[in-house]
Tab-separated table of C-alpha atoms and ligand atoms in Angstrom:
chain	number	residue	atom	x	y	z
A	1	MET	CA	75.088	107.260	138.862
A	2	THR	CA	77.865	109.865	138.272
A	3	GLU	CA	79.552	109.962	134.866
A	4	LYS	CA	83.180	108.798	134.896
A	5	LYS	CA	85.494	111.788	134.445
A	6	ALA	CA	87.827	111.469	131.448
A	7	ARG	CA	91.525	111.141	132.168
A	8	PRO	CA	93.333	114.496	131.680
A	9	ILE	CA	95.412	114.995	128.533
A	10	GLY	CA	98.984	115.969	129.411
A	11	VAL	CA	100.769	118.452	127.142
A	12	ALA	CA	104.490	119.232	126.959
A	13	VAL	CA	105.557	122.420	125.194
A	14	LEU	CA	109.108	122.573	123.829
A	15	GLY	CA	110.400	126.128	123.332
A	16	MET	CA	109.005	129.282	124.903
A	17	GLY	CA	109.776	131.960	122.336
A	18	ASN	CA	107.311	134.047	120.294
A	19	VAL	CA	104.943	131.175	119.591
A	20	GLY	CA	105.558	128.940	122.636
A	21	THR	CA	104.792	131.807	125.045
A	22	GLU	CA	101.410	132.387	123.381
A	23	VAL	CA	100.605	128.672	123.301
A	24	VAL	CA	101.275	128.391	127.046
A	25	ARG	CA	99.132	131.479	127.673
A	26	ILE	CA	96.164	130.120	125.721
A	27	ILE	CA	96.365	126.670	127.317
A	28	THR	CA	96.327	128.347	130.742
A	29	ASP	CA	93.732	131.058	130.045
A	30	ASN	CA	91.296	128.857	128.110
A	31	ALA	CA	91.492	125.747	130.289
A	32	ASN	CA	87.717	125.473	130.820
A	33	ASP	CA	86.785	125.903	127.165
A	34	LEU	CA	89.522	123.519	126.057
A	35	GLU	CA	88.247	120.893	128.512
A	36	ALA	CA	84.715	121.247	127.173
A	37	ARG	CA	85.897	121.015	123.553
A	38	VAL	CA	88.240	118.075	124.086
A	39	GLY	CA	86.065	116.168	126.535
A	40	ALA	CA	88.850	115.995	129.136
A	41	PRO	CA	91.004	118.503	131.009
A	42	VAL	CA	94.090	119.636	129.064
A	43	GLU	CA	96.950	119.969	131.527
A	44	LEU	CA	100.349	121.530	130.949
A	45	ARG	CA	102.932	119.026	132.243
A	46	GLY	CA	106.037	121.032	131.473
A	47	VAL	CA	107.683	123.610	129.258
A	48	ALA	CA	111.195	123.048	127.933
A	49	VAL	CA	113.292	126.219	127.714
A	50	ARG	CA	116.923	126.891	126.969
A	51	ASP	CA	117.515	129.405	129.766
A	52	LEU	CA	115.993	128.422	133.125
A	53	SER	CA	116.984	131.695	134.777
A	54	LYS	CA	114.831	133.873	132.487
A	55	PRO	CA	111.542	135.014	134.116
A	56	ARG	CA	108.600	133.460	132.231
A	57	GLY	CA	105.519	134.423	134.240
A	58	ILE	CA	104.478	130.799	134.769
A	59	ASP	CA	104.833	128.320	137.629
A	60	PRO	CA	108.642	127.759	137.655
A	61	SER	CA	108.144	124.096	138.594
A	62	LEU	CA	106.833	123.564	135.038
A	63	LEU	CA	110.115	124.664	133.480
A	64	THR	CA	112.892	122.306	132.443
A	65	ASP	CA	115.950	122.554	130.253
A	66	LYS	CA	115.775	118.838	129.495
A	67	PRO	CA	113.237	118.412	126.675
A	68	GLU	CA	114.483	114.848	126.088
A	69	GLU	CA	113.241	113.909	129.586
A	70	LEU	CA	109.963	115.824	129.374
A	71	ILE	CA	108.875	114.019	126.186
A	72	THR	CA	109.242	110.577	127.785
A	73	ARG	CA	107.059	111.264	130.829
A	74	ASP	CA	104.145	108.832	131.179
A	75	ASP	CA	101.715	111.658	131.901
A	76	VAL	CA	102.531	113.467	128.616
A	77	ASP	CA	100.172	112.606	125.750
A	78	ILE	CA	100.935	115.441	123.324
A	79	VAL	CA	104.245	117.137	122.576
A	80	VAL	CA	104.119	120.629	121.053
A	81	GLU	CA	107.443	121.436	119.382
A	82	LEU	CA	108.158	125.175	119.049
A	83	ILE	CA	111.956	125.299	119.210
A	84	GLY	CA	112.546	125.572	115.471
A	85	GLY	CA	115.397	124.327	113.285
A	86	ILE	CA	116.448	120.760	112.528
A	87	ASP	CA	118.337	119.677	115.642
A	88	PRO	CA	117.260	118.897	118.313
A	89	PRO	CA	113.594	119.039	117.122
A	90	ARG	CA	114.075	116.193	114.609
A	91	MET	CA	115.281	113.789	117.285
A	92	LEU	CA	112.809	115.035	119.921
A	93	ILE	CA	109.784	114.705	117.613
A	94	ARG	CA	110.831	111.270	116.355
A	95	GLU	CA	111.350	109.980	119.880
A	96	ALA	CA	108.095	111.481	121.107
A	97	LEU	CA	106.175	109.829	118.257
A	98	GLN	CA	107.907	106.478	118.755
A	99	GLY	CA	107.043	106.758	122.450
A	100	GLY	CA	103.314	107.030	121.620
A	101	LYS	CA	102.883	110.795	122.000
A	102	SER	CA	101.065	112.787	119.337
A	103	VAL	CA	103.067	115.752	118.088
A	104	VAL	CA	102.054	119.250	117.013
A	105	THR	CA	104.741	121.387	115.393
A	106	ALA	CA	105.085	124.703	113.539
A	107	ASN	CA	108.520	123.733	112.246
A	108	LYS	CA	108.387	124.099	108.453
A	109	ALA	CA	112.180	123.955	108.058
A	110	LEU	CA	112.140	120.472	109.586
A	111	LEU	CA	108.978	119.278	107.839
A	112	ALA	CA	110.193	120.382	104.420
A	113	ASP	CA	112.947	117.777	104.563
A	114	TYR	CA	111.834	115.198	107.113
A	115	THR	CA	108.064	114.806	106.913
A	116	GLY	CA	108.581	111.303	105.471
A	117	GLU	CA	110.622	110.085	108.418
A	118	LEU	CA	108.359	111.732	110.995
A	119	ALA	CA	105.113	110.616	109.340
A	120	THR	CA	106.449	107.042	109.256
A	121	ALA	CA	107.199	107.228	112.989
A	122	ALA	CA	103.684	108.593	113.647
A	123	ALA	CA	102.032	105.888	111.531
A	124	GLY	CA	104.120	103.161	113.209
A	125	ALA	CA	103.073	104.270	116.687
A	126	LYS	CA	99.458	105.031	115.591
A	127	VAL	CA	99.679	108.607	116.831
A	128	ASP	CA	99.150	111.987	115.155
A	129	LEU	CA	101.542	114.461	113.571
A	130	TYR	CA	99.815	117.820	113.002
A	131	PHE	CA	101.424	120.965	111.550
A	132	GLU	CA	98.805	123.547	110.515
A	133	ALA	CA	100.946	126.384	111.946
A	134	ALA	CA	103.898	125.485	109.704
A	135	VAL	CA	102.353	127.135	106.637
A	136	ALA	CA	100.753	130.584	106.618
A	137	GLY	CA	100.473	130.924	110.418
A	138	ALA	CA	96.876	131.234	111.579
A	139	ILE	CA	95.367	130.548	108.156
A	140	PRO	CA	93.807	127.105	107.803
A	141	VAL	CA	95.496	125.780	104.674
A	142	ILE	CA	97.026	122.395	105.554
A	143	ARG	CA	93.719	121.037	106.843
A	144	PRO	CA	91.663	122.235	103.842
A	145	LEU	CA	94.207	120.667	101.469
A	146	MET	CA	94.540	117.403	103.399
A	147	GLN	CA	90.915	116.939	104.356
A	148	SER	CA	88.393	119.231	102.679
A	149	LEU	CA	89.941	118.754	99.214
A	150	ALA	CA	90.893	115.085	99.687
A	151	GLY	CA	88.386	114.074	97.005
A	152	ASP	CA	89.375	116.692	94.430
A	153	THR	CA	92.390	117.133	92.138
A	154	VAL	CA	94.410	120.194	93.095
A	155	THR	CA	96.073	121.870	90.137
A	156	ARG	CA	97.721	124.914	91.718
A	157	VAL	CA	98.529	126.352	95.136
A	158	ALA	CA	100.062	129.799	94.980
A	159	GLY	CA	100.375	132.806	97.183
A	160	ILE	CA	102.207	134.811	99.781
A	161	VAL	CA	103.352	132.540	102.600
A	162	ASN	CA	106.101	134.549	104.267
A	163	GLY	CA	104.973	137.381	106.539
A	164	THR	CA	108.387	138.959	107.074
A	165	THR	CA	109.144	139.538	103.400
A	166	ASN	CA	105.603	140.724	102.738
A	167	PHE	CA	105.952	143.157	105.657
A	168	ILE	CA	109.217	144.476	104.165
A	169	LEU	CA	107.967	144.738	100.567
A	170	SER	CA	104.703	146.399	101.659
A	171	ALA	CA	106.593	149.013	103.684
A	172	MET	CA	109.089	149.677	100.862
A	173	ASP	CA	106.185	150.030	98.440
A	174	ALA	CA	104.081	152.269	100.696
A	175	ASP	CA	106.666	154.848	101.723
A	176	GLY	CA	110.106	153.750	100.517
A	177	SER	CA	110.949	152.382	104.005
A	178	ASP	CA	114.489	151.178	104.530
A	179	TYR	CA	114.960	147.442	103.940
A	180	ALA	CA	117.265	146.770	106.938
A	181	GLU	CA	115.170	148.814	109.391
A	182	THR	CA	111.952	147.110	108.322
A	183	LEU	CA	113.572	143.673	108.665
A	184	ALA	CA	114.671	144.574	112.215
A	185	GLU	CA	111.092	145.671	112.988
A	186	ALA	CA	109.768	142.322	111.672
A	187	GLY	CA	112.134	140.635	114.145
A	188	ARG	CA	110.857	142.762	117.042
A	189	LEU	CA	107.253	141.943	116.127
A	190	GLY	CA	107.984	138.204	116.253
A	191	TYR	CA	107.492	137.598	112.521
A	192	ALA	CA	111.050	136.806	111.448
A	193	GLU	CA	112.815	133.482	111.876
A	194	ALA	CA	115.613	133.184	114.480
A	195	ASP	CA	117.962	133.592	111.485
A	196	PRO	CA	116.095	136.035	109.193
A	197	THR	CA	118.186	134.905	106.199
A	198	ALA	CA	115.598	132.129	106.018
A	199	ASP	CA	112.934	134.771	105.363
A	200	VAL	CA	114.693	137.227	103.060
A	201	GLU	CA	116.459	134.624	100.910
A	202	GLY	CA	113.231	132.670	100.419
A	203	TYR	CA	114.234	129.496	102.323
A	204	ASP	CA	111.205	129.760	104.616
A	205	ALA	CA	108.810	130.267	101.687
A	206	ALA	CA	110.510	127.382	99.859
A	207	ALA	CA	110.055	125.083	102.863
A	208	LYS	CA	106.368	126.012	102.922
A	209	ALA	CA	106.106	125.437	99.154
A	210	ALA	CA	107.601	121.959	99.637
A	211	ILE	CA	105.020	121.169	102.325
A	212	LEU	CA	102.123	122.530	100.246
A	213	ALA	CA	103.208	120.756	97.046
A	214	SER	CA	103.655	117.433	98.864
A	215	ILE	CA	100.122	117.570	100.222
A	216	ALA	CA	98.441	119.069	97.157
A	217	PHE	CA	99.988	116.628	94.685
A	218	HIS	CA	100.277	113.507	96.894
A	219	SER	CA	104.013	113.313	96.262
A	220	ARG	CA	107.113	113.833	98.337
A	221	VAL	CA	108.560	117.281	97.606
A	222	THR	CA	111.479	118.556	99.687
A	223	ALA	CA	113.027	122.022	99.971
A	224	LEU	CA	115.743	121.001	97.495
A	225	ASN	CA	113.063	120.442	94.840
A	226	VAL	CA	111.889	124.040	95.124
A	227	TYR	CA	113.425	126.715	92.876
A	228	ARG	CA	114.200	129.679	95.135
A	229	GLU	CA	115.056	133.367	94.920
A	230	GLY	CA	114.713	135.815	97.818
A	231	ILE	CA	114.021	139.549	98.112
A	232	SER	CA	117.425	140.816	99.234
A	233	LYS	CA	118.167	142.313	95.801
A	234	ILE	CA	114.827	144.139	95.454
A	235	THR	CA	115.289	147.902	95.436
A	236	THR	CA	112.902	150.816	95.795
A	237	HIS	CA	113.615	151.406	92.085
A	238	ASP	CA	112.053	147.984	91.298
A	239	LEU	CA	108.966	148.947	93.278
A	240	GLU	CA	108.748	152.284	91.451
A	241	SER	CA	109.110	150.542	88.079
A	242	ALA	CA	106.442	148.072	89.137
A	243	LYS	CA	104.107	150.971	89.959
A	244	ALA	CA	104.657	152.426	86.498
A	245	LEU	CA	103.368	149.110	85.133
A	246	ASP	CA	100.362	149.119	87.532
A	247	CYS	CA	101.984	146.323	89.518
A	248	THR	CA	103.585	145.715	92.896
A	249	VAL	CA	106.277	143.226	93.942
A	250	LYS	CA	105.424	140.193	96.100
A	251	LEU	CA	107.444	137.145	97.137
A	252	LEU	CA	105.338	134.320	95.720
A	253	SER	CA	105.351	130.595	96.400
A	254	ILE	CA	103.896	128.717	93.459
A	255	CYS	CA	103.139	124.992	93.349
A	256	GLU	CA	101.704	123.755	90.058
A	257	ARG	CA	100.679	120.492	88.489
A	258	ILE	CA	102.139	120.717	84.981
A	259	VAL	CA	100.497	118.515	82.366
A	260	ASP	CA	102.749	117.986	79.321
A	261	GLU	CA	101.384	117.499	75.798
A	262	ASP	CA	101.627	113.717	76.112
A	263	GLY	CA	99.611	113.845	79.346
A	264	THR	CA	102.627	113.285	81.628
A	265	GLN	CA	102.213	115.122	84.908
A	266	ARG	CA	104.999	116.900	86.763
A	267	ILE	CA	105.254	119.269	89.723
A	268	SER	CA	106.692	122.746	89.631
A	269	ALA	CA	107.453	124.305	93.010
A	270	ARG	CA	109.077	127.712	93.017
A	271	VAL	CA	109.615	130.847	95.091
A	272	TYR	CA	110.629	134.228	93.739
A	273	PRO	CA	109.765	137.906	93.970
A	274	ALA	CA	107.410	138.729	91.123
A	275	LEU	CA	105.503	141.644	89.689
A	276	VAL	CA	101.817	141.231	90.473
A	277	PRO	CA	99.191	143.475	88.800
A	278	LEU	CA	97.533	145.845	91.293
A	279	ALA	CA	94.134	144.457	90.269
A	280	HIS	CA	95.137	140.927	91.363
A	281	PRO	CA	93.855	139.908	94.843
A	282	LEU	CA	97.406	139.097	96.039
A	283	ALA	CA	98.523	142.688	95.373
A	284	SER	CA	96.437	143.991	98.279
A	285	VAL	CA	97.781	141.468	100.802
A	286	ASN	CA	99.995	143.699	102.925
A	287	GLY	CA	102.086	143.629	106.113
A	288	ALA	CA	102.555	140.233	107.748
A	289	PHE	CA	99.349	138.955	106.168
A	290	ASN	CA	99.492	135.895	103.925
A	291	ALA	CA	97.133	134.621	101.263
A	292	VAL	CA	97.001	131.291	99.492
A	293	VAL	CA	94.985	130.665	96.335
A	294	VAL	CA	94.136	127.021	95.713
A	295	GLU	CA	92.795	125.814	92.379
A	296	ALA	CA	91.185	122.400	92.095
A	297	GLU	CA	89.477	120.671	89.184
A	298	ASN	CA	86.043	120.573	90.783
A	299	ALA	CA	86.131	123.151	93.566
A	300	GLY	CA	87.496	125.841	91.261
A	301	ARG	CA	89.377	128.677	92.919
A	302	LEU	CA	89.540	129.087	96.720
A	303	MET	CA	91.323	131.866	98.547
A	304	PHE	CA	92.615	131.757	102.128
A	305	TYR	CA	93.693	134.997	103.790
A	306	GLY	CA	94.853	136.030	107.255
A	307	GLN	CA	97.755	136.563	109.618
A	308	GLY	CA	100.706	134.512	108.441
A	309	ALA	CA	103.162	135.260	111.229
A	310	GLY	CA	103.384	136.422	114.835
A	311	GLY	CA	103.106	134.679	118.187
A	312	ALA	CA	99.346	134.741	118.831
A	313	PRO	CA	98.127	133.998	115.276
A	314	THR	CA	100.552	131.082	114.974
A	315	ALA	CA	99.565	129.849	118.430
A	316	SER	CA	95.936	129.789	117.279
A	317	ALA	CA	96.813	127.214	114.604
A	318	VAL	CA	98.922	125.232	117.086
A	319	LEU	CA	96.012	125.134	119.536
A	320	GLY	CA	93.640	123.965	116.804
A	321	ASP	CA	95.960	121.032	116.132
A	322	MET	CA	96.423	120.358	119.828
A	323	VAL	CA	92.649	120.123	120.309
A	324	MET	CA	92.385	117.706	117.347
A	325	ALA	CA	95.165	115.506	118.752
A	326	ALA	CA	93.624	115.638	122.242
A	327	ARG	CA	90.154	114.697	120.947
A	328	ASN	CA	91.666	111.720	119.158
A	329	LYS	CA	93.318	110.628	122.392
A	330	VAL	CA	90.029	110.951	124.308
A	331	HIS	CA	87.529	109.628	121.782
A	332	GLY	CA	89.721	107.460	119.542
A	333	GLY	CA	90.380	108.179	115.869
A	334	ARG	CA	93.401	109.471	114.029
A	335	GLY	CA	94.386	112.499	112.025
A	336	PRO	CA	95.133	112.128	108.293
A	337	LEU	CA	98.193	110.111	107.279
A	338	GLU	CA	100.827	111.265	104.803
A	339	SER	CA	99.778	110.575	101.200
A	340	THR	CA	102.563	110.298	98.594
A	341	TYR	CA	101.081	107.634	96.290
A	342	ALA	CA	101.227	109.798	93.132
A	343	SER	CA	105.049	110.232	93.290
A	344	LEU	CA	105.012	112.884	90.553
A	345	PRO	CA	108.436	113.996	89.272
A	346	ILE	CA	109.684	117.567	89.636
A	347	ALA	CA	109.902	119.775	86.544
A	348	PRO	CA	113.118	121.822	86.285
A	349	MET	CA	112.643	125.604	86.496
A	350	GLY	CA	113.843	125.964	82.890
A	351	ASP	CA	110.735	124.118	81.649
A	352	VAL	CA	108.288	126.412	83.436
A	353	ARG	CA	106.609	129.018	81.236
A	354	THR	CA	106.843	132.455	82.863
A	355	ARG	CA	106.815	136.122	81.903
A	356	TYR	CA	109.835	138.357	82.502
A	357	TYR	CA	110.298	142.010	83.341
A	358	VAL	CA	113.839	143.101	82.429
A	359	SER	CA	115.138	146.534	83.324
A	360	MET	CA	118.492	147.516	81.766
A	361	ARG	CA	120.701	150.566	81.478
A	362	VAL	CA	121.432	151.119	77.816
A	363	ALA	CA	123.480	153.418	75.606
A	364	ASP	CA	121.190	156.204	74.397
A	365	ARG	CA	121.705	155.810	70.651
A	366	PRO	CA	119.777	154.634	67.593
A	367	GLY	CA	119.538	150.893	66.956
A	368	VAL	CA	119.740	149.786	70.612
A	369	LEU	CA	116.068	148.877	70.770
A	370	SER	CA	116.240	146.618	67.721
A	371	THR	CA	119.442	144.907	68.984
A	372	VAL	CA	117.763	144.222	72.330
A	373	ALA	CA	114.521	143.069	70.675
A	374	GLY	CA	116.563	140.759	68.430
A	375	GLU	CA	117.870	138.806	71.436
A	376	PHE	CA	114.297	138.069	72.504
A	377	SER	CA	112.963	137.194	69.052
A	378	SER	CA	115.931	134.932	68.216
A	379	ARG	CA	114.806	132.747	71.129
A	380	ASN	CA	111.164	132.837	70.096
A	381	ILE	CA	110.146	135.132	72.934
A	382	SER	CA	107.421	137.595	72.190
A	383	ILE	CA	107.674	141.047	73.791
A	384	SER	CA	104.547	142.484	75.394
A	385	THR	CA	105.719	146.042	76.167
A	386	VAL	CA	108.900	148.123	75.934
A	387	ARG	CA	109.295	151.358	77.827
A	388	GLN	CA	112.162	153.806	77.869
A	389	GLU	CA	112.929	155.611	81.146
A	390	GLY	CA	115.417	158.481	81.487
A	391	ALA	CA	117.857	159.640	78.831
A	392	GLY	CA	121.588	160.082	78.221
A	393	ASP	CA	123.722	158.324	80.859
A	394	ASP	CA	120.617	157.234	82.721
A	395	ALA	CA	118.696	155.769	79.766
A	396	ARG	CA	116.866	152.601	80.772
A	397	LEU	CA	114.875	150.132	78.762
A	398	VAL	CA	112.168	148.147	80.496
A	399	VAL	CA	110.980	145.089	78.575
A	400	VAL	CA	108.038	142.909	79.597
A	401	THR	CA	107.670	139.631	77.732
A	402	HIS	CA	104.849	137.243	77.045
A	403	ARG	CA	105.062	133.739	78.517
A	404	ALA	CA	108.047	131.627	77.391
A	405	PRO	CA	110.148	128.797	78.841
A	406	ASP	CA	112.173	130.132	81.760
A	407	SER	CA	115.368	128.657	80.255
A	408	ALA	CA	114.923	130.748	77.076
A	409	LEU	CA	114.252	133.865	79.137
A	410	SER	CA	117.307	133.422	81.330
A	411	GLU	CA	119.500	132.703	78.252
A	412	THR	CA	118.219	135.954	76.755
A	413	VAL	CA	119.148	137.919	79.874
A	414	ALA	CA	122.644	136.372	79.793
A	415	ALA	CA	122.974	137.419	76.125
A	416	LEU	CA	121.722	140.955	76.879
A	417	GLU	CA	124.357	141.313	79.580
A	418	LYS	CA	127.041	140.678	76.930
A	419	LEU	CA	125.771	143.319	74.482
A	420	GLU	CA	127.957	146.372	74.142
A	421	SER	CA	124.882	148.623	73.974
A	422	VAL	CA	123.513	147.231	77.273
A	423	LEU	CA	125.539	148.847	80.053
A	424	SER	CA	123.975	146.682	82.770
A	425	VAL	CA	120.885	144.554	83.397
A	426	SER	CA	119.727	146.167	86.613
A	427	SER	CA	116.733	144.024	87.405
A	428	VAL	CA	115.056	140.826	86.253
A	429	LEU	CA	111.757	139.822	87.798
A	430	ARG	CA	109.025	137.465	86.720
A	431	LEU	CA	105.490	138.700	86.143
A	432	GLU	CA	102.677	136.602	87.611
A	433	GLY	CA	98.925	136.914	87.921
A	434	THR	CA	98.145	137.668	84.276
A	435	ASN	CA	96.426	135.492	81.692
A	436	ASP	CA	98.835	136.018	78.786
B	1	LIG	N1	107.107	133.399	114.740
B	1	LIG	C1	106.242	133.098	113.784
B	1	LIG	O1	105.506	133.956	113.276
B	1	LIG	C2	106.118	131.701	113.310
B	1	LIG	C3	106.990	130.717	113.696
B	1	LIG	N2	106.848	129.453	113.229
B	1	LIG	C4	107.753	128.406	113.664
B	1	LIG	O2	107.518	128.170	115.043
B	1	LIG	C5	108.719	127.767	115.671
B	1	LIG	C6	109.017	128.711	116.815
B	1	LIG	O3	109.122	130.027	116.305
B	1	LIG	P1	109.336	131.276	117.284
B	1	LIG	O4	108.575	131.086	118.533
B	1	LIG	O5	109.118	132.476	116.467
B	1	LIG	O6	110.901	131.126	117.574
B	1	LIG	P2	111.724	131.716	118.807
B	1	LIG	O7	113.148	131.728	118.376
B	1	LIG	O8	111.090	132.961	119.296
B	1	LIG	O9	111.489	130.584	119.920
B	1	LIG	C7	112.201	129.395	119.995
B	1	LIG	C8	112.529	129.182	121.469
B	1	LIG	O10	113.100	127.891	121.627
B	1	LIG	C9	114.117	128.002	122.611
B	1	LIG	N3	115.041	126.889	122.465
B	1	LIG	C10	116.070	126.736	121.616
B	1	LIG	N4	116.673	125.536	121.818
B	1	LIG	C11	115.988	124.930	122.805
B	1	LIG	C12	116.133	123.674	123.477
B	1	LIG	N5	117.088	122.825	123.137
B	1	LIG	N6	115.262	123.379	124.450
B	1	LIG	C13	114.280	124.236	124.803
B	1	LIG	N7	114.095	125.442	124.220
B	1	LIG	C14	114.953	125.770	123.236
B	1	LIG	C15	114.772	129.350	122.320
B	1	LIG	O11	115.494	129.803	123.446
B	1	LIG	C16	113.552	130.201	121.990
B	1	LIG	O12	113.016	130.815	123.145
B	1	LIG	C17	109.788	127.752	114.560
B	1	LIG	O13	109.833	126.462	113.994
B	1	LIG	C18	109.226	128.738	113.556
B	1	LIG	O14	109.706	128.502	112.252
B	1	LIG	C19	105.831	129.094	112.393
B	1	LIG	C20	104.926	130.015	111.979
B	1	LIG	C21	105.015	131.401	112.378
B	2	LIG	N1	109.176	133.897	109.562
B	2	LIG	C1	107.915	133.414	109.119
B	2	LIG	C2	107.053	133.077	110.276
B	2	LIG	C3	105.856	132.320	109.900
B	2	LIG	O1	105.913	131.271	109.296
B	2	LIG	C4	107.235	134.466	108.286
B	2	LIG	O2	107.690	135.602	108.293
B	2	LIG	O3	106.264	134.121	107.595
B	3	LIG	NA1	98.308	127.591	108.731
């Protein structure tokens, strides 16, 4: 008796840019292995593109500029959304899910604000919504948080989750490379978002922080709940100053479970460029690489490292999700559902205890140091180090504080800016990765 051959799994890919092109390539090149792993052939039913006249190197009969039609085809089981942005992906994904298709997406901008709506549509139709590629590209981080750590209590998820800004900061740090040129190079290499403002102003990292915090703390966190600063104001002078303190500068995404004295729990989710000591593992994460450090009550500290951006690495994560969704279609079973039962509130940035590095141009005369120090001590902020750089017109004071509430630190900086002896506050960065 011959075994009955499983029905093929039909896949529709929406968007054929940096990531979509690689996803189509892997589906085509690895057809035999994918069939063996899924238990049924995985067949590309169509690829939605914006410009039909552009040569794509695939069978032109697969191309369409009508994604809304492709996602409703009866022979499509899985929709892979790689267009990016909110519209039309939000509508396309929702309709695909409601129509019984499982969806795989890398769209963090969309997920950061609409996971609730999309997860509800997936649950209602009993299909899957997978998005491993949306955070830290190829690095498995969503699945470990959602599945491997489902029985633990995550206390912190922090790291470098934007490849473009890490590529820029690494190049500026290594050889003083020009910011604008390095950003353009990140675009050419397929790391940057279609609008790179999302990268350099921290919106992309904030979207990823929202996704990570939601999963880690079983609560709904959106991009608006994430405190955000980007890297566009970082100068080579900041990187030089950082070096003098045995640090480098990294754009960090930090998601923390804050436990107040009365035991109340809150979430802090924040993105900003910070000084990181050279001895810290995140300091040696360079180029478009990402790293995420997860801390959990029982597991302790886990570190995930790898390529966080680029067509092929991101496509690897998309394919992993596609195989999971396809296996579920063939063998039954479902991927994990959204979990928001804890509904923890968000702590304002002012309540978070951080350390500051403040670099200011000061008048080179006696008494300035004590006036400056007085602004810190009057707000109960203890200073860790003070360093003077330059002299005369170029005299600078660099102050590094111990941990204090962010609101007190930012009030202090505002007060310093008003002092007659402080000519300008040239740079304010937080310091992370230390124990004090
Ligand atoms: N490039 C990367 O390293 C990573 C990207 N992502 C995400 O993956 C998604 C895709 O990113 P990329 O491939 O880099 O972007 P991309 O801009 O290179 O590709 C998007 C493609 O979608 C096409 N498109 C736009 N509107 C369309 C429509 N209505 N119908 C059909 N096609 C349409 C565009 O013409 C473009 O070719 C985005 O959500 C991005 O945030 C996630 C992780 C890493
Ligand atoms: N633009 C993003 C792409 C991956 O998410 C980045 O640079 O990290
Ligand atoms: Na990932």
